[in-house]
CSV table of C-alpha atoms in Angstrom, one decimal:
chain,number,residue,atom,x,y,z
U,1,MET,CA,0.2,0.0,0.2
U,2,SER,CA,1.3,3.2,-1.3
U,3,LEU,CA,1.0,6.4,0.9
U,4,PHE,CA,3.7,9.0,-0.3
U,5,SER,CA,7.3,9.5,-1.4
U,6,ASP,CA,9.7,9.6,0.9
U,7,HIS,CA,11.3,12.2,-0.1
U,8,GLN,CA,8.6,14.8,0.6
U,9,LYS,CA,9.5,16.8,3.3
U,10,GLU,CA,6.2,19.2,3.3
U,11,PRO,CA,3.3,18.2,5.7
U,12,GLU,CA,0.6,15.7,3.9
U,13,PHE,CA,-2.6,14.2,4.5
U,14,ILE,CA,-1.8,10.4,5.0
U,15,ILE,CA,-5.0,8.2,4.2
U,16,ALA,CA,-5.6,4.5,5.1
U,17,SER,CA,-7.6,3.3,2.1
U,18,SER,CA,-7.6,0.4,3.9
U,19,ARG,CA,-9.5,1.5,6.8
U,20,VAL,CA,-13.3,2.7,7.5
U,21,PHE,CA,-12.0,5.9,9.1
U,22,SER,CA,-9.2,8.3,7.6
U,23,PHE,CA,-5.8,8.9,9.3
U,24,LEU,CA,-4.7,12.2,9.4
U,25,ALA,CA,-0.9,13.7,10.6
U,26,SER,CA,1.7,15.9,10.2
U,27,VAL,CA,5.2,14.1,8.9
U,28,LYS,CA,8.4,16.5,8.4
U,29,LYS,CA,11.0,13.9,8.6
U,30,PRO,CA,11.4,10.9,6.2
U,31,GLY,CA,11.9,8.2,9.1
U,32,VAL,CA,9.2,8.9,10.7
U,33,VAL,CA,7.8,8.6,7.4
U,34,VAL,CA,9.1,4.9,7.2
U,35,ALA,CA,8.2,4.4,10.7
U,36,THR,CA,4.6,5.2,10.2
U,37,ALA,CA,3.9,3.5,7.3
U,38,VAL,CA,5.8,0.1,9.2
U,39,LEU,CA,3.1,0.7,11.7
U,40,LEU,CA,0.1,0.9,9.8
U,41,ALA,CA,1.6,-1.6,8.2
U,42,SER,CA,1.8,-4.0,11.3
U,43,CYS,CA,-1.6,-2.6,11.8
U,44,SER,CA,-3.7,-3.4,8.8
U,45,SER,CA,-3.3,-7.7,9.7
U,46,GLU,CA,-5.6,-7.3,13.0
U,47,PRO,CA,-8.0,-4.5,12.9
U,48,PRO,CA,-7.8,-3.1,16.6
U,49,LYS,CA,-10.4,-4.2,19.1
U,50,SER,CA,-13.0,-2.1,19.1
U,51,LEU,CA,-14.2,-0.7,22.6
U,52,VAL,CA,-18.0,0.2,21.4
U,53,THR,CA,-20.7,-2.0,22.3
U,54,PRO,CA,-22.1,-3.7,19.4
U,55,LEU,CA,-26.0,-4.0,18.5
U,56,PRO,CA,-27.6,-7.1,19.1
U,57,PRO,CA,-28.2,-9.0,16.0
U,58,VAL,CA,-31.2,-8.2,13.8
U,59,THR,CA,-33.9,-10.8,14.9
U,60,LYS,CA,-37.0,-11.3,11.9
U,61,GLN,CA,-39.3,-9.9,12.8
U,62,PRO,CA,-42.6,-12.2,13.5
U,63,LEU,CA,-45.3,-12.7,10.9
U,64,PRO,CA,-48.3,-10.7,11.7
U,65,LEU,CA,-51.2,-12.8,12.8
U,66,PRO,CA,-54.1,-13.7,10.4
U,67,SER,CA,-57.4,-11.0,11.3
U,68,ALA,CA,-59.0,-14.0,13.1
U,69,GLN,CA,-56.6,-14.1,15.6
U,70,ARG,CA,-56.2,-10.3,16.3
U,71,GLN,CA,-58.0,-8.7,19.7
U,72,ALA,CA,-61.4,-8.6,18.5
U,73,PRO,CA,-63.5,-5.4,19.9
U,74,VAL,CA,-65.6,-7.3,22.6
U,75,ARG,CA,-69.4,-8.0,21.8
U,76,GLY,CA,-70.9,-9.1,24.5
U,77,VAL,CA,-73.6,-9.7,27.0
U,78,TRP,CA,-74.8,-10.0,30.0
U,79,LEU,CA,-76.6,-13.4,30.9
U,80,ALA,CA,-78.8,-12.9,34.0
U,81,THR,CA,-79.7,-15.4,36.4
U,82,VAL,CA,-81.1,-13.7,39.1
U,83,SER,CA,-84.9,-14.4,39.3
U,84,ARG,CA,-84.1,-16.7,36.5
U,85,LEU,CA,-84.4,-13.2,33.9
U,86,ASP,CA,-82.4,-15.1,31.1
U,87,TRP,CA,-81.5,-18.3,32.5
U,88,PRO,CA,-82.8,-21.0,33.9
U,89,PRO,CA,-86.2,-21.4,32.8
U,90,VAL,CA,-88.4,-21.4,35.4
U,91,SER,CA,-90.0,-24.1,33.6
U,92,SER,CA,-86.7,-26.6,34.3
U,93,VAL,CA,-87.0,-26.3,38.0
U,94,ASN,CA,-90.5,-27.3,38.0
U,95,ALA,CA,-89.3,-30.8,35.8
U,96,SER,CA,-91.0,-33.9,37.4
U,97,ARG,CA,-86.9,-35.7,37.7
U,98,ALA,CA,-83.6,-34.2,37.6
U,99,ASP,CA,-82.3,-35.7,34.4
U,100,ILE,CA,-84.8,-33.8,32.7
U,101,ARG,CA,-84.2,-30.3,34.4
U,102,ILE,CA,-80.8,-30.9,33.6
U,103,SER,CA,-81.1,-31.5,30.1
U,104,GLN,CA,-83.8,-28.4,29.8
U,105,GLN,CA,-81.4,-26.4,31.3
U,106,GLN,CA,-78.5,-27.3,29.5
U,107,LYS,CA,-80.5,-27.2,26.1
U,108,ALA,CA,-81.7,-23.6,27.2
U,109,LEU,CA,-78.1,-22.5,27.3
U,110,THR,CA,-76.1,-24.0,24.1
U,111,ASN,CA,-79.8,-22.3,22.2
U,112,LYS,CA,-79.1,-19.0,23.7
U,113,LEU,CA,-75.6,-19.3,23.2
U,114,ASP,CA,-76.2,-20.6,19.2
U,115,LYS,CA,-78.4,-17.7,18.8
U,116,LEU,CA,-76.3,-14.9,20.3
U,117,LYS,CA,-73.0,-16.0,18.2
U,118,SER,CA,-75.1,-16.0,15.1
U,119,LEU,CA,-75.8,-12.2,15.7
U,120,GLY,CA,-72.0,-11.7,16.1
U,121,ILE,CA,-71.6,-11.9,19.4
U,122,ASN,CA,-68.2,-13.4,21.2
U,123,THR,CA,-68.3,-12.5,24.6
U,124,VAL,CA,-70.9,-13.5,27.5
U,125,PHE,CA,-70.7,-12.1,31.3
U,126,PHE,CA,-72.4,-14.9,33.3
U,127,GLN,CA,-74.4,-14.4,36.3
U,128,VAL,CA,-72.5,-17.2,38.8
U,129,LYS,CA,-73.3,-15.5,42.0
U,130,PRO,CA,-76.9,-14.0,41.6
U,131,ASP,CA,-77.2,-13.4,45.1
U,132,GLY,CA,-75.3,-15.2,48.6
U,133,THR,CA,-75.5,-18.0,46.3
U,134,ALA,CA,-73.4,-19.6,43.4
U,135,LEU,CA,-73.7,-21.3,40.0
U,136,TRP,CA,-70.7,-23.6,41.0
U,137,PRO,CA,-69.5,-26.2,43.5
U,138,SER,CA,-68.5,-23.3,45.5
U,139,LYS,CA,-66.6,-24.0,49.2
U,140,ILE,CA,-68.2,-21.2,50.5
U,141,LEU,CA,-71.7,-20.3,49.1
U,142,PRO,CA,-74.8,-22.6,49.1
U,143,TRP,CA,-75.8,-23.9,45.5
U,144,SER,CA,-78.4,-21.5,44.3
U,145,ASP,CA,-82.0,-22.1,44.5
U,146,MET,CA,-81.9,-21.0,41.0
U,147,LEU,CA,-81.6,-24.0,39.1
U,148,THR,CA,-83.6,-26.0,42.0
U,149,GLY,CA,-85.5,-24.0,43.6
U,150,LYS,CA,-84.1,-25.0,46.8
U,151,ILE,CA,-80.9,-23.4,48.2
U,152,GLY,CA,-78.0,-25.5,48.7
U,153,GLU,CA,-79.6,-28.5,46.3
U,154,ASP,CA,-76.6,-29.9,44.3
U,155,PRO,CA,-77.9,-29.3,40.7
U,156,GLY,CA,-76.2,-32.5,39.7
U,157,TYR,CA,-73.9,-30.5,37.4
U,158,ASP,CA,-71.6,-27.6,37.3
U,159,PRO,CA,-73.1,-24.7,35.4
U,160,LEU,CA,-70.3,-22.5,35.4
U,161,GLN,CA,-67.9,-25.5,33.9
U,162,PHE,CA,-71.2,-26.1,31.1
U,163,MET,CA,-70.9,-22.8,30.1
U,164,LEU,CA,-67.5,-22.5,29.7
U,165,ASP,CA,-67.3,-25.1,27.6
U,166,GLU,CA,-69.9,-24.7,25.3
U,167,ALA,CA,-69.3,-20.9,24.7
U,168,HIS,CA,-65.6,-22.3,24.0
U,169,LYS,CA,-67.1,-24.7,21.7
U,170,ARG,CA,-68.2,-21.9,19.6
U,171,GLY,CA,-65.5,-19.6,20.0
U,172,MET,CA,-66.8,-17.5,22.5
U,173,LYS,CA,-64.9,-15.5,25.6
U,174,VAL,CA,-67.0,-16.0,29.5
U,175,HIS,CA,-66.6,-14.0,32.5
U,176,ALA,CA,-67.7,-14.4,35.3
U,177,TRP,CA,-69.8,-11.8,37.1
U,178,PHE,CA,-70.9,-11.6,40.5
U,179,ASN,CA,-73.2,-9.5,42.6
U,180,PRO,CA,-71.2,-8.2,45.8
U,181,TYR,CA,-72.7,-7.8,49.3
U,182,ARG,CA,-73.1,-4.2,49.6
U,183,VAL,CA,-75.2,-3.5,52.7
U,184,SER,CA,-72.4,-1.9,54.8
U,185,VAL,CA,-71.5,1.3,57.3
U,186,ASN,CA,-68.9,2.8,58.2
U,187,THR,CA,-67.5,2.4,61.9
U,188,ARG,CA,-66.6,5.6,62.9
U,189,ALA,CA,-67.8,6.8,66.3
U,190,SER,CA,-70.4,9.1,65.3
U,191,THR,CA,-72.1,6.5,62.6
U,192,VAL,CA,-72.2,4.2,66.1
U,193,ALA,CA,-74.0,7.0,68.1
U,194,GLU,CA,-76.5,7.9,65.0
U,195,LEU,CA,-77.3,3.6,65.0
U,196,ASN,CA,-77.7,3.7,68.6
U,197,ARG,CA,-80.3,6.5,68.7
U,198,THR,CA,-82.6,4.4,66.5
U,199,LEU,CA,-83.8,2.2,69.7
U,200,SER,CA,-86.3,4.6,70.1
U,201,LEU,CA,-87.3,4.1,66.3
U,202,HIS,CA,-89.8,2.5,64.6
U,203,PRO,CA,-88.4,0.1,63.1
U,204,ALA,CA,-85.2,0.4,65.0
U,205,SER,CA,-81.7,-0.6,63.5
U,206,ALA,CA,-80.7,-4.5,63.3
U,207,PHE,CA,-77.9,-3.0,65.0
U,208,VAL,CA,-79.4,-2.6,68.2
U,209,LEU,CA,-81.9,-4.7,68.1
U,210,HIS,CA,-79.8,-7.5,66.7
U,211,HIS,CA,-76.1,-6.7,67.6
U,212,ASP,CA,-75.0,-10.2,66.9
U,213,TRP,CA,-75.9,-10.1,63.4
U,214,ILE,CA,-73.4,-7.1,62.6
U,215,ARG,CA,-69.8,-8.2,61.6
U,216,THR,CA,-66.7,-5.9,60.6
U,217,ALA,CA,-64.6,-6.6,57.5
U,218,GLY,CA,-61.9,-3.7,57.2
U,219,ASP,CA,-63.0,-0.5,58.9
U,220,ARG,CA,-67.1,-1.0,57.7
U,221,PHE,CA,-69.8,-2.7,59.3
U,222,VAL,CA,-72.0,-5.2,58.1
U,223,LEU,CA,-74.9,-7.2,58.2
U,224,ASP,CA,-74.1,-10.9,58.8
U,225,PRO,CA,-75.7,-12.4,54.7
U,226,GLY,CA,-76.7,-15.3,56.7
U,227,ILE,CA,-79.6,-14.2,58.6
U,228,PRO,CA,-83.4,-13.7,58.0
U,229,VAL,CA,-84.1,-10.6,57.3
U,230,MET,CA,-87.3,-9.1,55.4
U,231,GLY,CA,-87.3,-6.3,53.2
U,232,TYR,CA,-89.8,-4.4,51.9
U,233,THR,CA,-88.5,-3.6,48.2
U,234,THR,CA,-89.8,-4.6,44.9
U,235,TRP,CA,-88.2,-5.0,41.2
U,236,GLY,CA,-90.5,-2.2,40.4
U,237,CYS,CA,-93.6,-1.1,41.5
U,238,ILE,CA,-95.1,-0.4,38.3
U,239,ASP,CA,-94.4,-3.1,34.9
U,240,LEU,CA,-91.3,-2.0,32.9
U,241,VAL,CA,-89.7,-2.6,30.1
U,242,ALA,CA,-87.0,-4.9,31.1
U,243,ALA,CA,-83.5,-3.8,30.6
U,244,SER,CA,-82.1,-7.2,29.7
U,245,THR,CA,-84.9,-8.0,27.1
U,246,GLY,CA,-86.9,-5.1,26.1
U,247,GLU,CA,-89.9,-7.2,27.2
U,248,MET,CA,-92.6,-5.8,29.1
U,249,SER,CA,-94.6,-8.9,29.8
U,250,LYS,CA,-92.3,-9.5,32.6
U,251,ARG,CA,-94.9,-7.9,34.5
U,252,TYR,CA,-92.1,-7.0,37.3
U,253,GLY,CA,-94.2,-4.5,39.3
U,254,PHE,CA,-97.6,-4.7,41.4
U,255,VAL,CA,-99.3,-2.0,39.3
U,256,TYR,CA,-100.5,-3.5,35.9
U,257,VAL,CA,-99.4,-1.4,32.8
U,258,ASP,CA,-101.7,-1.5,29.4
U,259,ARG,CA,-98.3,-1.7,27.2
U,260,ASP,CA,-97.2,-5.2,25.4
U,261,ASP,CA,-93.9,-6.1,23.9
U,262,ARG,CA,-94.1,-4.8,20.8
U,263,GLY,CA,-95.4,-1.0,22.6
U,264,ALA,CA,-98.9,-1.5,21.7
U,265,GLY,CA,-101.4,-0.4,24.4
U,266,THR,CA,-103.4,2.7,26.3
U,267,LEU,CA,-100.2,2.8,29.4
U,268,ALA,CA,-103.3,3.1,31.8
U,269,ARG,CA,-102.5,1.8,35.4
U,270,LYS,CA,-104.4,-1.4,37.4
U,271,ARG,CA,-103.4,-2.0,40.6
U,272,LYS,CA,-102.9,-6.0,40.8
U,273,LYS,CA,-103.8,-8.5,44.1
U,274,SER,CA,-100.1,-8.3,45.0
U,275,PHE,CA,-100.8,-4.5,45.2
U,276,TRP,CA,-103.0,-5.2,48.1
U,277,TRP,CA,-100.7,-8.0,49.5
U,278,TYR,CA,-97.8,-5.8,49.8
U,279,LYS,CA,-99.9,-2.7,51.7
U,280,LYS,CA,-100.7,-5.4,54.1
U,281,VAL,CA,-97.2,-6.7,54.6
U,282,ILE,CA,-95.9,-2.9,54.7
U,283,ALA,CA,-98.7,-2.4,57.1
U,284,SER,CA,-98.2,-5.1,59.7
U,285,ASN,CA,-94.3,-4.8,59.6
U,286,GLY,CA,-93.9,-7.9,58.0
U,287,ARG,CA,-96.3,-10.1,59.6
U,288,GLY,CA,-98.8,-10.9,57.5
U,289,LEU,CA,-97.2,-12.5,55.4
U,290,ASP,CA,-100.4,-15.1,54.3
């Protein structure tokens, strides 16, 4: 590799063409030129060790997933089991044999899943804890009476597992929907004093009448969910459109409303027999239940 003539006495640019970089030097003596040339020649066989951390090797980017496998938007429905709103069918609970009941409930569920699948639904929010009971073999909660008509009675199958199996066969996701127990108040001294003052009221708070029913969870007083409680609340005072199905025919209220599922009717209101029953229950503070 020729750098320059050794008889040159003026400073020159020395270019090492075998390197990626340029080497700039000032040379004034021929001896220095020779030494420099020898030095460069000796270094050319073994490149200097780089102090720069090398970049990691380039890896091939994974191919994009097919569109069917990408995260699809959730198109879901809530399937309510409380009061058997959406499932199981009320008639199944009155079946003459357990195997008939199970068959009716499972068939009703697969029919719903087929219908939802045809509508493009890909996710079901399945109400597995409609109240203080369960639709799976829980170690804490009793079996739901929504399945058999009796709290704690084994339905003969696992509804949650059945739902998971059938939904997954159809490529649908399932989310367990729990109804939490929300009855609670804080444990501050002012709250305790206010509850104690209800002793002179009618009715008094269960906090003072049945203090053994009260439990503490963190900083909240809660009512033991296992105690017998009589309440006067209903789903609705008058018949209304069901949020889950858009139907009037469920007839929730104790006041009849003249309207059908198609929206036809005068909307005239009429008190049902249940209206008078509720009136008696409230007036007797729960003693007149017959």
